[in-house]
Amino acid sequence: YQLLSPLMTLIFTVFYPVVVFLHIINLGWVFDNYILIYLHLGDNFINYKVSIYIGLIFLLLSFIAFYKKWAFYGINLIAIMILGGAVV
């Protein structure tokens, strides 16, 4: 959803003053359904639980990856294995 962030920022720049005006004239409810839709965008997600040891290996490889390319590839391999369900 982070890719929607710039778009949402542009929309909010116009949306906020309009909503303030609508509340002043007692029509603040007009955009309630759209706000609820936006607030529920993140409801559908997948949660992966990874053991602490895999997390520590990933963290260690992350620091090493600043200097060594093989560690960067290791991070990607672990991430793919986690998403594929091979590592839990």
GROMACS .gro file of N, CA, C and O in nm:
model
  352
    1TYR      N    1   0.081  -0.121   0.000
    1TYR     CA    2   0.000   0.000   0.000
    1TYR      C    3   0.084   0.126   0.000
    1TYR      O    4   0.033   0.234  -0.015
    2GLN      N    5   0.215   0.111   0.019
    2GLN     CA    6   0.300   0.229   0.022
    2GLN      C    7   0.304   0.299  -0.112
    2GLN      O    8   0.331   0.418  -0.120
    3LEU      N    9   0.276   0.227  -0.221
    3LEU     CA   10   0.275   0.290  -0.351
    3LEU      C   11   0.156   0.385  -0.367
    3LEU      O   12   0.159   0.474  -0.451
    4LEU      N   13   0.053   0.365  -0.286
    4LEU     CA   14  -0.062   0.456  -0.289
    4LEU      C   15  -0.038   0.584  -0.208
    4LEU      O   16  -0.115   0.678  -0.220
    5SER      N   17   0.066   0.585  -0.128
    5SER     CA   18   0.090   0.698  -0.038
    5SER      C   19   0.103   0.833  -0.108
    5SER      O   20   0.039   0.930  -0.064
    6PRO      N   21   0.180   0.846  -0.215
    6PRO     CA   22   0.187   0.978  -0.282
    6PRO      C   23   0.051   1.023  -0.336
    6PRO      O   24   0.015   1.140  -0.324
    7LEU      N   25  -0.023   0.928  -0.391
    7LEU     CA   26  -0.156   0.962  -0.442
    7LEU      C   27  -0.249   1.005  -0.329
    7LEU      O   28  -0.323   1.103  -0.341
    8MET      N   29  -0.245   0.931  -0.218
    8MET     CA   30  -0.330   0.965  -0.103
    8MET      C   31  -0.292   1.102  -0.046
    8MET      O   32  -0.378   1.176   0.000
    9THR      N   33  -0.164   1.136  -0.049
    9THR     CA   34  -0.121   1.267   0.000
    9THR      C   35  -0.178   1.379  -0.086
    9THR      O   36  -0.226   1.480  -0.034
   10LEU      N   37  -0.175   1.358  -0.217
   10LEU     CA   38  -0.233   1.460  -0.307
   10LEU      C   39  -0.383   1.473  -0.286
   10LEU      O   40  -0.437   1.584  -0.283
   11ILE      N   41  -0.451   1.360  -0.272
   11ILE     CA   42  -0.596   1.364  -0.250
   11ILE      C   43  -0.628   1.430  -0.117
   11ILE      O   44  -0.721   1.510  -0.106
   12PHE      N   45  -0.550   1.399  -0.012
   12PHE     CA   46  -0.576   1.455   0.120
   12PHE      C   47  -0.559   1.606   0.121
   12PHE      O   48  -0.631   1.676   0.193
   13THR      N   49  -0.466   1.657   0.040
   13THR     CA   50  -0.444   1.802   0.034
   13THR      C   51  -0.570   1.876  -0.008
   13THR      O   52  -0.600   1.985   0.042
   14VAL      N   53  -0.646   1.817  -0.096
   14VAL     CA   54  -0.773   1.878  -0.140
   14VAL      C   55  -0.886   1.834  -0.047
   14VAL      O   56  -0.975   1.913  -0.014
   15PHE      N   57  -0.883   1.709  -0.005
   15PHE     CA   58  -0.991   1.651   0.073
   15PHE      C   59  -1.010   1.718   0.209
   15PHE      O   60  -1.124   1.745   0.251
   16TYR      N   61  -0.903   1.745   0.279
   16TYR     CA   62  -0.912   1.798   0.415
   16TYR      C   63  -0.986   1.933   0.423
   16TYR      O   64  -1.080   1.945   0.503
   17PRO      N   65  -0.950   2.032   0.344
   17PRO     CA   66  -1.026   2.158   0.352
   17PRO      C   67  -1.173   2.142   0.312
   17PRO      O   68  -1.261   2.207   0.370
   18VAL      N   69  -1.199   2.054   0.216
   18VAL     CA   70  -1.337   2.031   0.175
   18VAL      C   71  -1.417   1.971   0.290
   18VAL      O   72  -1.530   2.012   0.318
   19VAL      N   73  -1.360   1.874   0.360
   19VAL     CA   74  -1.428   1.810   0.471
   19VAL      C   75  -1.449   1.908   0.587
   19VAL      O   76  -1.554   1.907   0.652
   20VAL      N   77  -1.351   1.993   0.612
   20VAL     CA   78  -1.368   2.095   0.717
   20VAL      C   79  -1.486   2.185   0.682
   20VAL      O   80  -1.571   2.214   0.766
   21PHE      N   81  -1.494   2.228   0.557
   21PHE     CA   82  -1.605   2.311   0.514
   21PHE      C   83  -1.738   2.236   0.526
   21PHE      O   84  -1.838   2.294   0.573
   22LEU      N   85  -1.740   2.110   0.487
   22LEU     CA   86  -1.863   2.031   0.498
   22LEU      C   87  -1.907   2.015   0.644
   22LEU      O   88  -2.027   2.016   0.673
   23HIS      N   89  -1.813   2.002   0.735
   23HIS     CA   90  -1.850   1.994   0.876
   23HIS      C   91  -1.906   2.127   0.926
   23HIS      O   92  -1.996   2.128   1.011
   24ILE      N   93  -1.854   2.236   0.876
   24ILE     CA   94  -1.904   2.367   0.916
   24ILE      C   95  -2.050   2.384   0.875
   24ILE      O   96  -2.130   2.440   0.950
   25ILE      N   97  -2.086   2.331   0.758
   25ILE     CA   98  -2.225   2.345   0.711
   25ILE      C   99  -2.309   2.220   0.742
   25ILE      O  100  -2.414   2.197   0.681
   26ASN      N  101  -2.263   2.140   0.838
   26ASN     CA  102  -2.334   2.021   0.886
   26ASN      C  103  -2.356   1.914   0.779
   26ASN      O  104  -2.458   1.846   0.778
   27LEU      N  105  -2.260   1.898   0.690
   27LEU     CA  106  -2.265   1.791   0.591
   27LEU      C  107  -2.139   1.704   0.601
   27LEU      O  108  -2.095   1.646   0.502
   28GLY      N  109  -2.084   1.691   0.718
   28GLY     CA  110  -1.960   1.619   0.738
   28GLY      C  111  -1.970   1.470   0.711
   28GLY      O  112  -1.869   1.403   0.693
   29TRP      N  113  -2.088   1.417   0.705
   29TRP     CA  114  -2.109   1.274   0.684
   29TRP      C  115  -2.094   1.232   0.538
   29TRP      O  116  -2.090   1.112   0.507
   30VAL      N  117  -2.083   1.326   0.446
   30VAL     CA  118  -2.087   1.296   0.303
   30VAL      C  119  -1.980   1.195   0.260
   30VAL      O  120  -2.007   1.105   0.181
   31PHE      N  121  -1.860   1.206   0.312
   31PHE     CA  122  -1.750   1.119   0.269
   31PHE      C  123  -1.723   1.004   0.365
   31PHE      O  124  -1.621   0.935   0.352
   32ASP      N  125  -1.813   0.977   0.459
   32ASP     CA  126  -1.789   0.873   0.559
   32ASP      C  127  -1.765   0.736   0.496
   32ASP      O  128  -1.676   0.661   0.538
   33ASN      N  129  -1.843   0.699   0.396
   33ASN     CA  130  -1.827   0.566   0.333
   33ASN      C  131  -1.691   0.553   0.267
   33ASN      O  132  -1.627   0.447   0.272
   34TYR      N  133  -1.644   0.659   0.202
   34TYR     CA  134  -1.514   0.655   0.135
   34TYR      C  135  -1.400   0.646   0.237
   34TYR      O  136  -1.300   0.578   0.213
   35ILE      N  137  -1.415   0.715   0.349
   35ILE     CA  138  -1.314   0.707   0.454
   35ILE      C  139  -1.308   0.566   0.512
   35ILE      O  140  -1.200   0.512   0.535
   36LEU      N  141  -1.424   0.503   0.532
   36LEU     CA  142  -1.426   0.367   0.584
   36LEU      C  143  -1.361   0.269   0.486
   36LEU      O  144  -1.289   0.178   0.527
   37ILE      N  145  -1.386   0.287   0.358
   37ILE     CA  146  -1.322   0.201   0.257
   37ILE      C  147  -1.171   0.217   0.264
   37ILE      O  148  -1.096   0.119   0.263
   38TYR      N  149  -1.124   0.340   0.274
   38TYR     CA  150  -0.980   0.366   0.281
   38TYR      C  151  -0.919   0.306   0.408
   38TYR      O  152  -0.810   0.248   0.404
   39LEU      N  153  -0.989   0.317   0.520
   39LEU     CA  154  -0.936   0.265   0.646
   39LEU      C  155  -0.931   0.114   0.649
   39LEU      O  156  -0.854   0.056   0.726
   40HIS      N  157  -1.010   0.047   0.566
   40HIS     CA  158  -1.011  -0.098   0.565
   40HIS      C  159  -0.927  -0.157   0.451
   40HIS      O  160  -0.933  -0.277   0.425
   41LEU      N  161  -0.846  -0.076   0.384
   41LEU     CA  162  -0.760  -0.127   0.277
   41LEU      C  163  -0.660  -0.230   0.328
   41LEU      O  164  -0.628  -0.326   0.260
   42GLY      N  165  -0.610  -0.212   0.447
   42GLY     CA  166  -0.507  -0.300   0.500
   42GLY      C  167  -0.558  -0.419   0.577
   42GLY      O  168  -0.482  -0.488   0.644
   43ASP      N  169  -0.687  -0.449   0.570
   43ASP     CA  170  -0.743  -0.559   0.647
   43ASP      C  171  -0.700  -0.696   0.595
   43ASP      O  172  -0.691  -0.791   0.671
   44ASN      N  173  -0.676  -0.707   0.467
   44ASN     CA  174  -0.638  -0.836   0.409
   44ASN      C  175  -0.486  -0.842   0.394
   44ASN      O  176  -0.429  -0.779   0.307
   45PHE      N  177  -0.422  -0.917   0.482
   45PHE     CA  178  -0.277  -0.931   0.475
   45PHE      C  179  -0.240  -1.071   0.520
   45PHE      O  180  -0.320  -1.142   0.579
   46ILE      N  181  -0.119  -1.108   0.490
   46ILE     CA  182  -0.068  -1.240   0.528
   46ILE      C  183   0.037  -1.220   0.637
   46ILE      O  184   0.125  -1.136   0.624
   47ASN      N  185   0.027  -1.296   0.742
   47ASN     CA  186   0.118  -1.285   0.854
   47ASN      C  187   0.206  -1.410   0.859
   47ASN      O  188   0.153  -1.521   0.872
   48TYR      N  189   0.337  -1.394   0.847
   48TYR     CA  190   0.430  -1.504   0.856
   48TYR      C  191   0.500  -1.500   0.990
   48TYR      O  192   0.552  -1.396   1.030
   49LYS      N  193   0.501  -1.611   1.058
   49LYS     CA  194   0.576  -1.621   1.183
   49LYS      C  195   0.707  -1.693   1.154
   49LYS      O  196   0.708  -1.803   1.102
   50VAL      N  197   0.816  -1.627   1.188
   50VAL     CA  198   0.950  -1.680   1.162
   50VAL      C  199   1.020  -1.698   1.295
   50VAL      O  200   1.007  -1.615   1.386
   51SER      N  201   1.096  -1.806   1.307
   51SER     CA  202   1.165  -1.831   1.433
   51SER      C  203   1.267  -1.720   1.460
   51SER      O  204   1.315  -1.654   1.369
   52ILE      N  205   1.302  -1.705   1.585
   52ILE     CA  206   1.396  -1.601   1.625
   52ILE      C  207   1.533  -1.623   1.562
   52ILE      O  208   1.602  -1.528   1.527
   53TYR      N  209   1.570  -1.748   1.542
   53TYR     CA  210   1.702  -1.778   1.484
   53TYR      C  211   1.710  -1.735   1.338
   53TYR      O  212   1.811  -1.678   1.295
   54ILE      N  213   1.604  -1.760   1.263
   54ILE     CA  214   1.601  -1.716   1.124
   54ILE      C  215   1.602  -1.564   1.119
   54ILE      O  216   1.670  -1.503   1.036
   55GLY      N  217   1.529  -1.500   1.210
   55GLY     CA  218   1.528  -1.354   1.216
   55GLY      C  219   1.665  -1.296   1.247
   55GLY      O  220   1.707  -1.197   1.187
   56LEU      N  221   1.737  -1.361   1.339
   56LEU     CA  222   1.871  -1.314   1.374
   56LEU      C  223   1.969  -1.334   1.259
   56LEU      O  224   2.055  -1.249   1.233
   57ILE      N  225   1.958  -1.447   1.189
   57ILE     CA  226   2.042  -1.471   1.072
   57ILE      C  227   2.015  -1.365   0.966
   57ILE      O  228   2.106  -1.310   0.905
   58PHE      N  229   1.886  -1.336   0.945
   58PHE     CA  230   1.848  -1.235   0.847
   58PHE      C  231   1.905  -1.098   0.886
   58PHE      O  232   1.958  -1.025   0.801
   59LEU      N  233   1.896  -1.065   1.014
   59LEU     CA  234   1.949  -0.937   1.062
   59LEU      C  235   2.100  -0.930   1.046
   59LEU      O  236   2.154  -0.829   0.999
   60LEU      N  237   2.168  -1.037   1.082
   60LEU     CA  238   2.314  -1.041   1.068
   60LEU      C  239   2.355  -1.027   0.921
   60LEU      O  240   2.445  -0.949   0.888
   61LEU      N  241   2.287  -1.101   0.833
   61LEU     CA  242   2.317  -1.089   0.691
   61LEU      C  243   2.288  -0.949   0.639
   61LEU      O  244   2.355  -0.900   0.548
   62SER      N  245   2.188  -0.884   0.696
   62SER     CA  246   2.155  -0.747   0.654
   62SER      C  247   2.271  -0.652   0.682
   62SER      O  248   2.303  -0.567   0.600
   63PHE      N  249   2.334  -0.668   0.798
   63PHE     CA  250   2.449  -0.582   0.830
   63PHE      C  251   2.569  -0.616   0.743
   63PHE      O  252   2.641  -0.527   0.696
   64ILE      N  253   2.590  -0.745   0.721
   64ILE     CA  254   2.704  -0.786   0.639
   64ILE      C  255   2.684  -0.742   0.494
   64ILE      O  256   2.780  -0.712   0.422
   65ALA      N  257   2.559  -0.736   0.450
   65ALA     CA  258   2.528  -0.702   0.310
   65ALA      C  259   2.572  -0.561   0.272
   65ALA      O  260   2.582  -0.530   0.154
   66PHE      N  261   2.601  -0.478   0.370
   66PHE     CA  262   2.655  -0.346   0.339
   66PHE      C  263   2.790  -0.357   0.269
   66PHE      O  264   2.828  -0.271   0.191
   67TYR      N  265   2.861  -0.465   0.300
   67TYR     CA  266   2.997  -0.478   0.251
   67TYR      C  267   3.017  -0.596   0.156
   67TYR      O  268   3.109  -0.594   0.076
   68LYS      N  269   2.934  -0.699   0.168
   68LYS     CA  270   2.954  -0.821   0.089
   68LYS      C  271   2.829  -0.853   0.008
   68LYS      O  272   2.719  -0.861   0.062
   69LYS      N  273   2.849  -0.875  -0.120
   69LYS     CA  274   2.737  -0.903  -0.209
   69LYS      C  275   2.673  -1.039  -0.179
   69LYS      O  276   2.552  -1.056  -0.192
   70TRP      N  277   2.751  -1.138  -0.137
   70TRP     CA  278   2.696  -1.270  -0.109
   70TRP      C  279   2.593  -1.265   0.004
   70TRP      O  280   2.497  -1.342   0.004
   71ALA      N  281   2.611  -1.174   0.099
   71ALA     CA  282   2.515  -1.160   0.208
   71ALA      C  283   2.383  -1.103   0.157
   71ALA      O  284   2.275  -1.142   0.202
   72PHE      N  285   2.392  -1.013   0.061
   72PHE     CA  286   2.271  -0.958  -0.001
   72PHE      C  287   2.191  -1.068  -0.069
   72PHE      O  288   2.070  -1.076  -0.055
   73TYR      N  289   2.261  -1.155  -0.141
   73TYR     CA  290   2.193  -1.267  -0.206
   73TYR      C  291   2.135  -1.363  -0.101
   73TYR      O  292   2.029  -1.422  -0.121
   74GLY      N  293   2.204  -1.378   0.010
   74GLY     CA  294   2.154  -1.463   0.118
   74GLY      C  295   2.025  -1.409   0.177
   74GLY      O  296   1.932  -1.485   0.207
   75ILE      N  297   2.017  -1.278   0.193
   75ILE     CA  298   1.895  -1.215   0.243
   75ILE      C  299   1.779  -1.244   0.148
   75ILE      O  300   1.669  -1.279   0.190
   76ASN      N  301   1.804  -1.228   0.020
   76ASN     CA  302   1.699  -1.252  -0.078
   76ASN      C  303   1.656  -1.399  -0.077
   76ASN      O  304   1.537  -1.429  -0.088
   77LEU      N  305   1.750  -1.489  -0.063
   77LEU     CA  306   1.718  -1.631  -0.058
   77LEU      C  307   1.632  -1.663   0.063
   77LEU      O  308   1.532  -1.735   0.052
   78ILE      N  309   1.668  -1.610   0.178
   78ILE     CA  310   1.589  -1.634   0.299
   78ILE      C  311   1.449  -1.576   0.282
   78ILE      O  312   1.349  -1.639   0.319
   79ALA      N  313   1.438  -1.456   0.225
   79ALA     CA  314   1.308  -1.394   0.206
   79ALA      C  315   1.220  -1.479   0.113
   79ALA      O  316   1.101  -1.499   0.140
   80ILE      N  317   1.278  -1.530   0.007
   80ILE     CA  318   1.202  -1.615  -0.085
   80ILE      C  319   1.160  -1.745  -0.016
   80ILE      O  320   1.048  -1.791  -0.032
   81MET      N  321   1.249  -1.800   0.066
   81MET     CA  322   1.215  -1.923   0.138
   81MET      C  323   1.104  -1.898   0.240
   81MET      O  324   1.016  -1.982   0.258
   82ILE      N  325   1.107  -1.783   0.306
   82ILE     CA  326   1.002  -1.750   0.402
   82ILE      C  327   0.868  -1.734   0.330
   82ILE      O  328   0.766  -1.789   0.372
   83LEU      N  329   0.868  -1.663   0.219
   83LEU     CA  330   0.744  -1.643   0.145
   83LEU      C  331   0.693  -1.774   0.085
   83LEU      O  332   0.572  -1.794   0.072
   84GLY      N  333   0.784  -1.863   0.049
   84GLY     CA  334   0.745  -1.992  -0.006
   84GLY      C  335   0.704  -2.092   0.100
   84GLY      O  336   0.654  -2.199   0.070
   85GLY      N  337   0.727  -2.059   0.226
   85GLY     CA  338   0.689  -2.147   0.335
   85GLY      C  339   0.793  -2.251   0.370
   85GLY      O  340   0.768  -2.341   0.449
   86ALA      N  341   0.910  -2.242   0.310
   86ALA     CA  342   1.015  -2.342   0.337
   86ALA      C  343   1.079  -2.320   0.473
   86ALA      O  344   1.126  -2.415   0.536
   87VAL      N  345   1.082  -2.196   0.521
   87VAL     CA  346   1.143  -2.163   0.650
   87VAL      C  347   1.033  -2.110   0.740
   87VAL      O  348   0.960  -2.019   0.704
   88VAL      N  349   1.021  -2.169   0.857
   88VAL     CA  350   0.918  -2.122   0.951
   88VAL      C  351   0.982  -2.091   1.083
   88VAL      O  352   1.072  -2.150   1.127
   0.00000   0.00000   0.00000
